[in-house]
């Protein structure tokens, strides 16, 4: 369908591609061989459970809903005062039955004091429980979200700030117990052959926002952020190659400009190609670009893609396809022609290891001698990957399966 899509969620199983996307005013749509309307009204970002693709999560006006609920149900969260168009979903990286989403400010009373906190929310499909995680009075609404594990989360403002109030990105390392402000940290740019401090991040973000936060799934201290707004020079003219994407190797304690090759326009979507040499796809208001560690600048990846605002990107490892949702031009897909290198991850050598959460495996796994790996939840293997059991090591599979993640035999 043609529509102003704000986000898309995609997963693949034995039946093929399953996709859910939400639009402004024209509802939420699902694709499973054919398109069907899920819900009318204002939609938004969506996620599809990769263990059970009949389960998906979507926005319906103020309601955050699961496909396991009836159409007339109010949703697992339906507070009318803290919703906004453009709320983000982010699935837990190892548990597809947990999904996080952002909301606006809500009154919170601590003793005799009243505060107005924005919230990061967590919904657990298994228990049907919603957990509110207080973020900060300094965020008006929780926008982009990145979830590293059960403890480490990143969130950023949804709206730009004006005057003396600056856009922020926050990080927690204890599940929301406390938050640190990463926007006070320095941003470096490359000048005259050296990395030089430009400003702190909050100053660079004045009247701009963070469009997306992307974590390296193999190194959770490495992340990238896309910057919205238009970058201009001292004369107010648009200036390319600067401060469109920032890169950090230390969990956000420092930021480095990673923008050479990008136009000055907003970047709203980032996606990582699993199994690659840190290949990143970036969606902006002109199309899609890509870059990896072997390249010194971004290159265009928009052949046959009509000019459109890219709102979300999703890469599917099984099919090797990249999907892009757009504001006004529907959803597009393309084959990703770049080679994916399967590497081998060696597990820590210790007497016992337990995998008790569902896992998607994108590389080979090596179990070293003297180590027993016990698997008690399903493991889904990408094409061409394997588990190598060294002499003296053991693999125990209890009440679950190790199986193919894709919809074709290999």
Short mmCIF file of C-alpha atoms in Angstrom, two decimals, residues 58-333:
data_model
loop_
_atom_site.label_atom_id
_atom_site.label_comp_id
_atom_site.label_asym_id
_atom_site.label_seq_id
_atom_site.Cartn_x
_atom_site.Cartn_y
_atom_site.Cartn_z
CA UNK A 58 2.30 -2.25 16.55
CA UNK A 59 0.89 1.19 17.42
CA UNK A 60 -2.79 2.11 17.03
CA UNK A 61 -3.17 5.75 18.06
CA UNK A 62 -2.40 5.81 21.81
CA UNK A 63 -2.59 2.02 22.04
CA UNK A 64 0.47 -0.20 21.95
CA UNK A 65 -0.91 -3.53 20.76
CA UNK A 66 0.02 -7.16 20.21
CA UNK A 67 -1.51 -9.37 17.52
CA UNK A 68 -2.49 -11.78 20.31
CA UNK A 69 -5.15 -9.26 21.41
CA UNK A 70 -8.58 -8.80 19.88
CA UNK A 71 -9.20 -5.86 17.55
CA UNK A 72 -11.44 -4.16 20.13
CA UNK A 73 -9.00 -4.63 23.02
CA UNK A 74 -7.45 -1.34 24.22
CA UNK A 75 -3.88 -2.64 23.93
CA UNK A 76 -1.31 -3.72 26.48
CA UNK A 77 -0.61 -0.02 27.09
CA UNK A 78 -3.13 2.72 26.29
CA UNK A 79 -2.37 5.81 28.40
CA UNK A 80 -3.95 8.67 26.46
CA UNK A 81 -1.80 11.54 27.78
CA UNK A 82 1.75 10.45 26.89
CA UNK A 83 1.46 9.18 23.31
CA UNK A 84 2.67 10.82 20.11
CA UNK A 85 2.93 9.92 16.44
CA UNK A 86 6.33 8.38 15.77
CA UNK A 87 6.84 6.29 18.91
CA UNK A 88 9.55 3.65 18.46
CA UNK A 89 9.55 -0.09 19.10
CA UNK A 90 12.73 -2.07 19.74
CA UNK A 91 12.78 -5.83 20.27
CA UNK A 92 15.00 -7.43 22.89
CA UNK A 93 18.10 -8.76 21.05
CA UNK A 94 17.73 -12.32 22.38
CA UNK A 95 14.09 -12.61 23.48
CA UNK A 96 11.52 -11.81 20.76
CA UNK A 97 8.72 -12.01 23.36
CA UNK A 98 10.00 -8.78 24.94
CA UNK A 99 9.61 -5.45 23.19
CA UNK A 100 10.52 -1.93 24.33
CA UNK A 101 8.80 1.31 23.34
CA UNK A 102 9.06 4.98 24.24
CA UNK A 103 6.44 7.35 25.61
CA UNK A 104 6.20 10.99 26.62
CA UNK A 105 6.23 12.62 30.02
CA UNK A 106 3.93 11.46 32.79
CA UNK A 107 3.43 12.74 36.31
CA UNK A 108 5.39 10.80 38.92
CA UNK A 109 5.12 11.51 42.67
CA UNK A 110 8.06 10.75 44.97
CA UNK A 111 7.11 11.63 48.55
CA UNK A 112 6.12 15.29 48.61
CA UNK A 113 7.70 16.03 45.23
CA UNK A 114 6.10 15.78 41.79
CA UNK A 115 8.18 15.11 38.68
CA UNK A 116 7.35 14.68 35.01
CA UNK A 117 9.39 11.81 33.59
CA UNK A 118 9.44 10.40 30.11
CA UNK A 119 9.29 6.61 30.12
CA UNK A 120 10.87 3.65 28.44
CA UNK A 121 8.33 0.82 28.56
CA UNK A 122 8.89 -2.93 28.33
CA UNK A 123 6.18 -5.39 27.35
CA UNK A 124 6.59 -9.13 27.98
CA UNK A 125 4.34 -11.21 25.74
CA UNK A 126 4.86 -14.32 27.87
CA UNK A 127 3.66 -12.77 31.13
CA UNK A 128 1.49 -10.01 29.54
CA UNK A 129 3.21 -7.58 31.90
CA UNK A 130 4.20 -3.98 31.15
CA UNK A 131 7.12 -2.44 33.07
CA UNK A 132 7.61 1.32 33.27
CA UNK A 133 11.24 2.49 33.35
CA UNK A 134 11.62 6.13 34.40
CA UNK A 135 14.13 7.87 32.17
CA UNK A 136 14.63 11.55 32.98
CA UNK A 137 12.91 14.88 33.36
CA UNK A 138 15.27 16.17 30.66
CA UNK A 139 13.68 14.11 27.85
CA UNK A 140 10.35 15.33 26.52
CA UNK A 141 9.57 12.05 24.76
CA UNK A 142 11.60 8.87 24.38
CA UNK A 143 12.43 8.59 20.67
CA UNK A 144 15.13 6.26 19.28
CA UNK A 145 15.92 3.20 21.41
CA UNK A 146 18.78 0.67 21.38
CA UNK A 147 18.79 -2.42 23.63
CA UNK A 148 22.13 -4.15 24.20
CA UNK A 149 21.03 -6.73 26.79
CA UNK A 150 18.96 -6.96 29.97
CA UNK A 151 20.83 -4.05 31.58
CA UNK A 152 22.27 -1.71 28.96
CA UNK A 153 19.82 0.58 27.11
CA UNK A 154 20.25 3.77 25.06
CA UNK A 155 17.47 6.33 24.49
CA UNK A 156 17.31 9.76 22.87
CA UNK A 157 14.89 12.66 22.65
CA UNK A 158 12.18 12.51 20.00
CA UNK A 159 11.75 16.25 19.43
CA UNK A 160 14.46 18.88 18.82
CA UNK A 161 15.03 21.45 21.54
CA UNK A 162 15.19 25.24 21.35
CA UNK A 163 16.77 28.03 23.33
CA UNK A 164 19.10 26.78 26.06
CA UNK A 165 17.62 23.29 26.22
CA UNK A 166 19.56 20.75 24.20
CA UNK A 167 18.75 17.35 22.72
CA UNK A 168 20.09 14.41 24.73
CA UNK A 169 21.06 10.77 24.42
CA UNK A 170 21.10 8.77 27.66
CA UNK A 171 22.50 5.39 28.66
CA UNK A 172 21.75 3.04 31.54
CA UNK A 173 23.91 0.09 32.57
CA UNK A 174 21.60 -1.18 35.31
CA UNK A 175 18.26 -1.64 33.58
CA UNK A 176 17.08 1.94 34.16
CA UNK A 177 18.12 2.31 37.79
CA UNK A 178 20.22 5.32 36.82
CA UNK A 179 21.04 7.13 33.58
CA UNK A 180 24.17 8.86 32.30
CA UNK A 181 24.09 11.74 29.81
CA UNK A 182 26.21 10.89 26.74
CA UNK A 183 25.44 14.21 25.09
CA UNK A 184 27.95 16.03 27.31
CA UNK A 185 30.81 14.06 25.67
CA UNK A 186 33.13 15.42 23.00
CA UNK A 187 32.60 15.14 19.23
CA UNK A 188 35.75 14.91 17.10
CA UNK A 189 36.17 15.77 13.42
CA UNK A 190 39.11 15.13 11.11
CA UNK A 191 40.96 18.34 10.27
CA UNK A 192 44.43 18.68 8.76
CA UNK A 193 45.26 15.02 9.26
CA UNK A 194 44.26 14.94 12.94
CA UNK A 195 41.15 14.25 15.01
CA UNK A 196 40.22 17.52 16.71
CA UNK A 197 37.44 18.34 19.19
CA UNK A 198 34.58 20.18 17.47
CA UNK A 199 32.22 20.59 20.43
CA UNK A 200 30.27 18.45 22.84
CA UNK A 201 27.40 16.41 21.40
CA UNK A 202 24.64 18.50 22.99
CA UNK A 203 25.91 21.65 21.30
CA UNK A 204 26.10 19.88 17.92
CA UNK A 205 22.51 18.67 18.38
CA UNK A 206 21.07 22.15 18.98
CA UNK A 207 17.76 22.30 17.05
CA UNK A 208 18.45 18.81 15.71
CA UNK A 209 17.56 15.30 16.86
CA UNK A 210 19.03 11.83 16.80
CA UNK A 211 17.19 9.89 14.10
CA UNK A 212 18.40 6.42 15.04
CA UNK A 213 20.79 4.55 17.36
CA UNK A 214 22.59 1.45 16.04
CA UNK A 215 24.66 -1.02 18.10
CA UNK A 216 27.28 -3.39 16.74
CA UNK A 217 25.79 -6.80 17.64
CA UNK A 218 29.30 -8.24 18.04
CA UNK A 219 30.74 -5.39 20.14
CA UNK A 220 28.22 -3.56 22.30
CA UNK A 221 30.67 -0.74 23.07
CA UNK A 222 30.52 0.26 19.42
CA UNK A 223 27.57 2.31 18.18
CA UNK A 224 26.50 4.81 15.56
CA UNK A 225 23.89 7.59 15.69
CA UNK A 226 22.16 9.30 12.77
CA UNK A 227 21.57 13.05 13.01
CA UNK A 228 18.47 14.81 11.63
CA UNK A 229 18.15 18.43 10.59
CA UNK A 230 20.31 19.97 7.85
CA UNK A 231 23.98 20.66 8.51
CA UNK A 232 24.98 24.16 7.42
CA UNK A 233 28.23 26.14 7.27
CA UNK A 234 28.88 29.44 9.04
CA UNK A 235 26.95 31.25 6.28
CA UNK A 236 23.85 29.10 6.70
CA UNK A 237 24.42 27.15 3.47
CA UNK A 238 23.97 23.34 3.41
CA UNK A 239 27.33 21.58 3.84
CA UNK A 240 27.86 17.94 2.86
CA UNK A 241 30.17 15.36 4.46
CA UNK A 242 29.81 16.63 8.02
CA UNK A 243 28.06 15.49 11.20
CA UNK A 244 25.35 13.30 9.65
CA UNK A 245 26.48 10.10 11.40
CA UNK A 246 28.65 9.84 14.50
CA UNK A 247 30.60 6.75 15.58
CA UNK A 248 31.71 5.66 19.05
CA UNK A 249 34.01 2.79 20.08
CA UNK A 250 33.68 3.33 23.81
CA UNK A 251 29.97 3.11 24.55
CA UNK A 252 29.29 6.78 23.82
CA UNK A 253 32.05 8.34 25.95
CA UNK A 254 33.44 9.97 22.80
CA UNK A 255 32.05 10.56 19.29
CA UNK A 256 33.77 10.75 15.90
CA UNK A 257 32.35 12.19 12.69
CA UNK A 258 31.59 9.38 10.22
CA UNK A 259 29.89 11.38 7.48
CA UNK A 260 32.21 11.67 4.46
CA UNK A 261 30.16 10.99 1.34
CA UNK A 262 26.79 11.90 2.86
CA UNK A 263 24.72 14.93 1.82
CA UNK A 264 23.74 17.52 4.42
CA UNK A 265 20.16 16.21 4.83
CA UNK A 266 18.67 14.28 7.81
CA UNK A 267 19.62 10.65 8.56
CA UNK A 268 16.68 8.83 10.16
CA UNK A 269 17.45 5.12 9.81
CA UNK A 270 20.50 2.88 10.34
CA UNK A 271 20.87 -0.87 9.81
CA UNK A 272 23.74 -3.35 10.33
CA UNK A 273 24.45 -6.18 7.88
CA UNK A 274 25.17 -9.23 10.01
CA UNK A 275 28.26 -11.19 8.98
CA UNK A 276 29.85 -8.18 7.31
CA UNK A 277 32.90 -6.02 7.94
CA UNK A 278 30.82 -3.50 9.91
CA UNK A 279 28.71 -2.70 6.86
CA UNK A 280 26.14 -0.05 7.76
CA UNK A 281 23.17 1.12 5.71
CA UNK A 282 21.91 4.65 6.27
CA UNK A 283 18.53 6.02 5.18
CA UNK A 284 18.06 9.75 4.72
CA UNK A 285 15.70 12.06 2.82
CA UNK A 286 17.33 11.24 -0.53
CA UNK A 287 17.66 7.46 -0.34
CA UNK A 288 20.00 4.79 1.07
CA UNK A 289 23.79 4.82 1.46
CA UNK A 290 26.27 2.19 2.70
CA UNK A 291 29.76 2.03 4.20
CA UNK A 292 31.99 -0.58 5.87
CA UNK A 293 35.45 -0.72 7.47
CA UNK A 294 37.17 -1.08 4.10
CA UNK A 295 35.76 2.22 2.80
CA UNK A 296 36.74 5.82 3.51
CA UNK A 297 33.36 7.29 2.60
CA UNK A 298 29.68 6.49 2.13
CA UNK A 299 28.41 5.36 -1.27
CA UNK A 300 24.89 5.58 -2.72
CA UNK A 301 22.76 2.41 -2.60
CA UNK A 302 19.58 3.78 -4.19
CA UNK A 303 19.52 2.31 -7.71
CA UNK A 304 15.85 2.21 -8.90
CA UNK A 305 14.67 3.63 -5.56
CA UNK A 306 12.46 6.70 -6.12
CA UNK A 307 13.32 9.86 -4.17
CA UNK A 308 11.72 9.44 -0.77
CA UNK A 309 12.20 10.04 2.95
CA UNK A 310 13.53 6.76 4.38
CA UNK A 311 11.97 6.14 7.80
CA UNK A 312 13.22 2.63 8.63
CA UNK A 313 15.58 -0.08 7.33
CA UNK A 314 15.53 -3.83 7.97
CA UNK A 315 18.03 -6.42 6.71
CA UNK A 316 17.00 -10.09 6.47
CA UNK A 317 19.96 -12.47 6.61
CA UNK A 318 18.17 -15.49 5.09
CA UNK A 319 17.12 -13.77 1.89
CA UNK A 320 19.98 -11.25 1.80
CA UNK A 321 17.47 -8.45 1.24
CA UNK A 322 17.26 -4.91 2.58
CA UNK A 323 13.81 -3.39 3.16
CA UNK A 324 13.15 0.36 3.38
CA UNK A 325 9.95 2.01 4.59
CA UNK A 326 9.31 5.49 3.22
CA UNK A 327 7.17 8.49 4.07
CA UNK A 328 4.74 8.62 1.16
CA UNK A 329 6.20 5.99 -1.19
CA UNK A 330 5.31 2.65 0.51
CA UNK A 331 7.92 -0.03 1.28
CA UNK A 332 10.74 -1.16 -1.04
CA UNK A 333 13.20 -4.04 -1.01
#
